[in-house]
Coordinates of C-alpha atoms in Angstrom, one line a residue:
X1 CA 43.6 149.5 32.7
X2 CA 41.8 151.1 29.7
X3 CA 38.9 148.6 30.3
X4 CA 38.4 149.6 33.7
X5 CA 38.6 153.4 32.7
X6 CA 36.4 153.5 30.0
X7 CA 34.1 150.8 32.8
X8 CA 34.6 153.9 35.6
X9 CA 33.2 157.0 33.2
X10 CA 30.6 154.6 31.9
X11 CA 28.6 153.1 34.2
X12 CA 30.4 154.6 37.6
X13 CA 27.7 153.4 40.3
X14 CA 28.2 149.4 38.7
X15 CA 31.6 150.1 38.8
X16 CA 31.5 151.0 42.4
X17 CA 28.8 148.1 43.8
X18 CA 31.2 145.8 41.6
X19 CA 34.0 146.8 44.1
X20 CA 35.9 146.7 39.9
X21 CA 38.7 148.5 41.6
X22 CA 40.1 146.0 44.4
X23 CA 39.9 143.9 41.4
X24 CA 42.1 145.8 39.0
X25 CA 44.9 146.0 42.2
X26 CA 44.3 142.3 42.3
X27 CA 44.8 141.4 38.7
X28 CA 47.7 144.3 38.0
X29 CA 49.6 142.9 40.9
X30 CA 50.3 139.6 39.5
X31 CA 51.3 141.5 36.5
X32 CA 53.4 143.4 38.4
X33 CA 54.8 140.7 40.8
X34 CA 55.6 138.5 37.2
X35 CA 58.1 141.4 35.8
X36 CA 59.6 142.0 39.5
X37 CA 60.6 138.3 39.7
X38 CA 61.6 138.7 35.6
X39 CA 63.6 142.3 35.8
X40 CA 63.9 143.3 39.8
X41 CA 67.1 142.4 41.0
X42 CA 67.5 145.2 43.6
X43 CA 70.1 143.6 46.0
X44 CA 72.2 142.0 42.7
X45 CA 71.8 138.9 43.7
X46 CA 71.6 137.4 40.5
X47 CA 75.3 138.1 39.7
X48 CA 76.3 135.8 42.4
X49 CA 74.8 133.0 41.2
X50 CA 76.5 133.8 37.0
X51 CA 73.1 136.3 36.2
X52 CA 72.3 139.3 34.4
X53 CA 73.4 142.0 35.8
X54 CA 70.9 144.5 33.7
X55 CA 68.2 143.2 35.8
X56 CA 68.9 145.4 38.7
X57 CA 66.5 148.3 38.3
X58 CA 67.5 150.8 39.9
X59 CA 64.4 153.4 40.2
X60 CA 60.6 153.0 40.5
X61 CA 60.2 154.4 36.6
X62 CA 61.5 151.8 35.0
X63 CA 59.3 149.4 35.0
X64 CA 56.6 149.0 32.6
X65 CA 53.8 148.5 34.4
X66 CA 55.0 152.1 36.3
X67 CA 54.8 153.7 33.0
X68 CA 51.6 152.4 32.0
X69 CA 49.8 153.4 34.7
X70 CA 51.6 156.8 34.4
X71 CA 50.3 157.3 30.9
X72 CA 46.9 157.0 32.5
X73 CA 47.6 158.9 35.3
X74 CA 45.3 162.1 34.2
X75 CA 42.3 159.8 36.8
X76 CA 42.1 159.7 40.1
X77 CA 41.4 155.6 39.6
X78 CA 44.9 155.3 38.4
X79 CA 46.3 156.9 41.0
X80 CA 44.8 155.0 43.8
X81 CA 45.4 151.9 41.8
X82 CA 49.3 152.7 41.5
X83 CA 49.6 153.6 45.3
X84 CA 48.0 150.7 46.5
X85 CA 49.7 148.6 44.0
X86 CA 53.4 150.4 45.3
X87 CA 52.3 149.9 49.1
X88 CA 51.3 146.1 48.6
X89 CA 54.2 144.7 46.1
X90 CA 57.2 147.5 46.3
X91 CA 57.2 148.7 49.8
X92 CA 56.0 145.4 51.1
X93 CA 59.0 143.6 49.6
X94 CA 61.6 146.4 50.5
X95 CA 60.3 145.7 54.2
X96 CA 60.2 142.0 53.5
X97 CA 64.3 142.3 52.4
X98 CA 64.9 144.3 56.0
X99 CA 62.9 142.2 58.0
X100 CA 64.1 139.1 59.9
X101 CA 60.9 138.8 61.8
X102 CA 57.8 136.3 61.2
X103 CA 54.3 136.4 62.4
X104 CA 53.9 132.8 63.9
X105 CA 50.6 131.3 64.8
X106 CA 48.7 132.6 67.5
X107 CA 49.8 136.3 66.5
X108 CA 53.4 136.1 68.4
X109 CA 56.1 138.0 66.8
X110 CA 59.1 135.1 66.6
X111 CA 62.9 135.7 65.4
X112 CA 63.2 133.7 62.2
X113 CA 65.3 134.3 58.9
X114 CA 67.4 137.7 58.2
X115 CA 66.1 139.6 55.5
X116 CA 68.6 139.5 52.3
X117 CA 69.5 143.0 52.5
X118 CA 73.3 143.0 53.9
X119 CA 73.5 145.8 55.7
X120 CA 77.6 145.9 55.7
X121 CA 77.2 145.8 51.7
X122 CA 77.9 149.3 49.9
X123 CA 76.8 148.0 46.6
X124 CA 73.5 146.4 48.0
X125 CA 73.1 149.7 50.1
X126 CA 73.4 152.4 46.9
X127 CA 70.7 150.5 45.3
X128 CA 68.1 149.9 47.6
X129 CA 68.3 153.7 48.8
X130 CA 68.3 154.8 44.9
X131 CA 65.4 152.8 44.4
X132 CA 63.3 153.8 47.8
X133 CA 64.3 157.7 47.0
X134 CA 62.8 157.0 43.4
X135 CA 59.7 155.5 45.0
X136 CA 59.4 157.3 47.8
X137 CA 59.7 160.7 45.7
X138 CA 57.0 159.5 43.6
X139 CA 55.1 158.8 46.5
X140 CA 55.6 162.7 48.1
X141 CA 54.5 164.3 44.9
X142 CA 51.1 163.2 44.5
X143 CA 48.0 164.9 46.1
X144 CA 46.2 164.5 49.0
X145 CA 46.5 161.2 51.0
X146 CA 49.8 160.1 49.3
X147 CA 52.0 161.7 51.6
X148 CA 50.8 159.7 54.5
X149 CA 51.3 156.8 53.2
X150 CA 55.1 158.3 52.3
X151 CA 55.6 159.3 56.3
X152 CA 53.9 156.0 56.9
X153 CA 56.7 154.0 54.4
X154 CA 59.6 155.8 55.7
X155 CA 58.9 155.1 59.7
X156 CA 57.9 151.5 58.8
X157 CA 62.0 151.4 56.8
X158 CA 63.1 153.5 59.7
X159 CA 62.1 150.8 62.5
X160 CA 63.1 147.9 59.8
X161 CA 66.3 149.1 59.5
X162 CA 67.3 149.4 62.9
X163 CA 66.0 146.0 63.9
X164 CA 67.8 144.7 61.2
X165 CA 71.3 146.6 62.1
X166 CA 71.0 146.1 65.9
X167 CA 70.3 142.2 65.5
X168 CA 73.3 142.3 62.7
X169 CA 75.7 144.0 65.8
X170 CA 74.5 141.9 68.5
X171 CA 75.2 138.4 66.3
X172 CA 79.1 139.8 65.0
X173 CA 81.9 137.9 66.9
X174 CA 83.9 139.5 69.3
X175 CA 87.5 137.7 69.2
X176 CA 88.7 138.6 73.3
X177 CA 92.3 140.3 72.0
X178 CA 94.9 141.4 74.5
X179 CA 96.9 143.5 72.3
X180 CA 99.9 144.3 75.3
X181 CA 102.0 141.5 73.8
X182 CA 100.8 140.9 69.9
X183 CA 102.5 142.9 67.5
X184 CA 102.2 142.8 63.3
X185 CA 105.6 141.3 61.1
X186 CA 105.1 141.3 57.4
X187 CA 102.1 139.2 56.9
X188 CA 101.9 137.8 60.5
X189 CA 101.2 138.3 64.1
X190 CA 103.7 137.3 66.9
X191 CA 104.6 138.3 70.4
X192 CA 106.0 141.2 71.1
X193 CA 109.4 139.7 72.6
X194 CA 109.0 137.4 68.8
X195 CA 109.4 134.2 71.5
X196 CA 106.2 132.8 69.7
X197 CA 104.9 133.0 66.5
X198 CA 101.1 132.0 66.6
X199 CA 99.5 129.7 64.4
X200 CA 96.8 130.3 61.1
X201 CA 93.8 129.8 63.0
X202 CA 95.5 132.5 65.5
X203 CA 96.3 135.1 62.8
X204 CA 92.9 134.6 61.4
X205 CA 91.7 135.8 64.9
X206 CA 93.9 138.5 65.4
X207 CA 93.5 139.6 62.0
X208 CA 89.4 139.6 62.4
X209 CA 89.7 141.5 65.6
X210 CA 91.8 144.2 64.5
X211 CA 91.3 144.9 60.5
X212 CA 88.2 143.1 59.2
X213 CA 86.0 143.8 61.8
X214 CA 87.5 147.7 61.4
X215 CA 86.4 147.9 57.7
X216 CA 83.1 145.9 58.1
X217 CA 82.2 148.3 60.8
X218 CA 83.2 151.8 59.3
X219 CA 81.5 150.2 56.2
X220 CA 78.1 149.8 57.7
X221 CA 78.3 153.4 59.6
X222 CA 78.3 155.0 55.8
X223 CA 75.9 153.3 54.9
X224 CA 73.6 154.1 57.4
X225 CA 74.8 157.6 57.4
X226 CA 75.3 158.5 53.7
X227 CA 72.7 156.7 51.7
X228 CA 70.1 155.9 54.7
X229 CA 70.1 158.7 56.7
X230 CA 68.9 161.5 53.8
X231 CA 66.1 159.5 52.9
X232 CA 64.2 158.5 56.2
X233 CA 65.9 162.0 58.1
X234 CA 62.7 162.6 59.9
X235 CA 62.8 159.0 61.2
X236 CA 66.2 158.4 61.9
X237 CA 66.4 159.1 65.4
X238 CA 66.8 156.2 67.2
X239 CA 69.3 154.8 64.3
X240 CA 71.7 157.5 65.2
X241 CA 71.7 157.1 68.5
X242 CA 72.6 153.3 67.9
X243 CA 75.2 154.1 65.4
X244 CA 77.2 157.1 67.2
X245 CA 76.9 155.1 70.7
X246 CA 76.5 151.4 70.2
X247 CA 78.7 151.6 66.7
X248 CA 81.1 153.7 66.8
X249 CA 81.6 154.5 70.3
X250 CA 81.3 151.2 72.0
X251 CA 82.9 149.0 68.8
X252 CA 85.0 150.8 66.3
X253 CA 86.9 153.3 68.6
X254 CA 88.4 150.1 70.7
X255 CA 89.0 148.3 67.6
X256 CA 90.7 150.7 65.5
X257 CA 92.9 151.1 69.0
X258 CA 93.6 147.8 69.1
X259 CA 94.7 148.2 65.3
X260 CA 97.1 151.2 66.6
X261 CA 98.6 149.3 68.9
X262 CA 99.6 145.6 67.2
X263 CA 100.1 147.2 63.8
X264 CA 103.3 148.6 62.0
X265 CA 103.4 151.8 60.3
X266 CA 101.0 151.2 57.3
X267 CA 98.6 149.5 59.2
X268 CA 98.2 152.7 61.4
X269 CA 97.7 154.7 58.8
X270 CA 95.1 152.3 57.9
X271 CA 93.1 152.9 61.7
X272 CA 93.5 157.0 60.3
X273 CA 91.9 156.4 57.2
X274 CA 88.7 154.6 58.6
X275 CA 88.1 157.4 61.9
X276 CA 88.6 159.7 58.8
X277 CA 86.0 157.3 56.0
X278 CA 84.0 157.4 59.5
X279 CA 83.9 161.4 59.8
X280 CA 83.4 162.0 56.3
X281 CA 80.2 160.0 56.8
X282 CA 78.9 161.7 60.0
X283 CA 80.2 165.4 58.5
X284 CA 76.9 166.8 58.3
X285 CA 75.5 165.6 62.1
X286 CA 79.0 166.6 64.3
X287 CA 77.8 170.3 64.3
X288 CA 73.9 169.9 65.0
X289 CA 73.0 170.6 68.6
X290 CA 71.4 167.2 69.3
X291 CA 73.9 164.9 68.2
X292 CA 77.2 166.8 69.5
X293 CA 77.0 164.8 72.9
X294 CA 76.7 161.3 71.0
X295 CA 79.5 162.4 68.4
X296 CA 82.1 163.1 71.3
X297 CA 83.7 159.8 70.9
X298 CA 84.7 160.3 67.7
X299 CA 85.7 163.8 67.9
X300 CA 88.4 162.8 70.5
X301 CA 89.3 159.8 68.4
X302 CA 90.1 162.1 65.7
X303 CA 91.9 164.6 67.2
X304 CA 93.9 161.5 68.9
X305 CA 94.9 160.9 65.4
X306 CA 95.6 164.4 64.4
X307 CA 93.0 164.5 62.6
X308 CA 90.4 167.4 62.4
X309 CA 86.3 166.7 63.2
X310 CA 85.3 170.0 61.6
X311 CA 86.5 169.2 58.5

């Protein structure tokens, strides 16, 4: 980078007609794409599989190549250089772990491979928006120019996201549960009239239908409206739309139901604490204007409960 400075106050017009700078992005990003692979391990991957789990970095700053670009940072060369190294390796990558679409040949846009990211992780989640609020606050700082290329980055994460979430949704298994004649004993399910006492396969069913699919659920809504939501706000609205209505609305309401009705005592309380987990989350949207009408689900599903929407 020094080279290329001292190159720049030198000899500026050979510098220029030498295009030197989309070489320096060139040659720093293999650089830069040799210590991701040694020291990113954003979605903690590697501790699945027995690895470090210092690897996981978990904001923009600490890498080294950041900071030596930073220590140059007084030119208006080493800014460009940084941005356009951040928009082709980081936020290319972060899109890339969101995405489950490829470009096939001919241009057509075809459905291939999820992108790692799990969007029903809470660990995965906390890390990925850490890092993108690091980056992304980097990005929103610097002068002219950068902070289109931040709106840009947070509408591109914005549509990701949602693609990504609605695709999740539309793929989960729906077990078809009448829950009239199914009630909870100890650590099983049987009929109401306890005639018949249904098989493992069955209890795994009945179990996924009413409690897993409950947590999973009420797990991604936080996610998407604790950690996501602050960072892309001005992008967000068609994500909360699909989370108030198509989430919580149209798949945890009847599922925590059907948890009220087959479940004992403790495992009602449990369908309370998730509409409550799932108010916490949406706290700071219940009261604004726009999203009143797509929260009225889960107001009455609270109140149903005892429990209070304005809290």
């Amino acid at each position: 980078c020094a080279l290329f400075l001292e190159w720049q106050r030198l000899y500026p017009e050979d510098y220029k007609s030498s295009f030197a700078q989309m070489s320096l992005v060139k040659m720093a990003s293999v650089l830069v794409r040799l210590e991701l692979c040694q020291r990113w391990d954003l979605l903690g991957l590697s501790r699945s599989i027995g690895g470090e789990s210092q690897l996981r970095m978990n904001e923009i700053s600490e890498f080294r190549w950041f900071q030596c670009f930073k220590s140059n940072n007084g030119t208006s060369l080493t800014k460009d250089v940084l941005l356009q190294i951040i928009e082709k390796e980081i936020v290319a990558r972060l899109l890339r772990s969101l995405s489950f679409y490829n470009e096939a040949e001919g241009g057509e846009s075809t459905e291939h491979l999820y992108g790692v990211y799990n969007p029903f992780s809470a660990d995965q989640t906390k890390h990925m928006c850490a890092f993108l609020k690091s980056m992304l606050g980097y990005m929103s700082t610097e002068e002219t120019g950068t902070r289109n290329s931040c709106e840009k980055t947070i509408e591109s994460v914005s549509v990701a996201l949602l693609s990504l979430v609605r695709k999740c949704i539309e793929r989960m298994t729906i077990p078809v549960l009448n829950p009239s004649n199914i009630k909870r004993e100890t650590n099983t399910f049987v009929t109401k009239d306890g005639a018949i006492e249904f098989d493992s396969e069955t209890n795994d069913a009945i179990a996924y239908a009413s409690v897993v699919q409950a947590k999973e659920l009420c797990t991604l809504v936080t996610n998407m409206l604790q950690f996501w939501y602050p960072i892309i706000r001005d992008k967000a609205g068609d994500l909360l739309k699909f989370v108030f209505t198509d989430i919580i609305s149209h798949r945890i309401i009847p599922v925590i139901q059907t948890l009220q009705t087959i479940s004992n005592e403790c495992n009602c309380d449990l369908g309370k604490t998730l509409i409550s987990d799932v108010l916490d989350a949406a706290s700071g949207l219940l009261n604004e204007e726009e999203w009143m009408l797509q929260a009225a689900p889960l107001r009455v599903a609270a109140q149903t409960m005892g429990l209070s929407s304005g809290k």
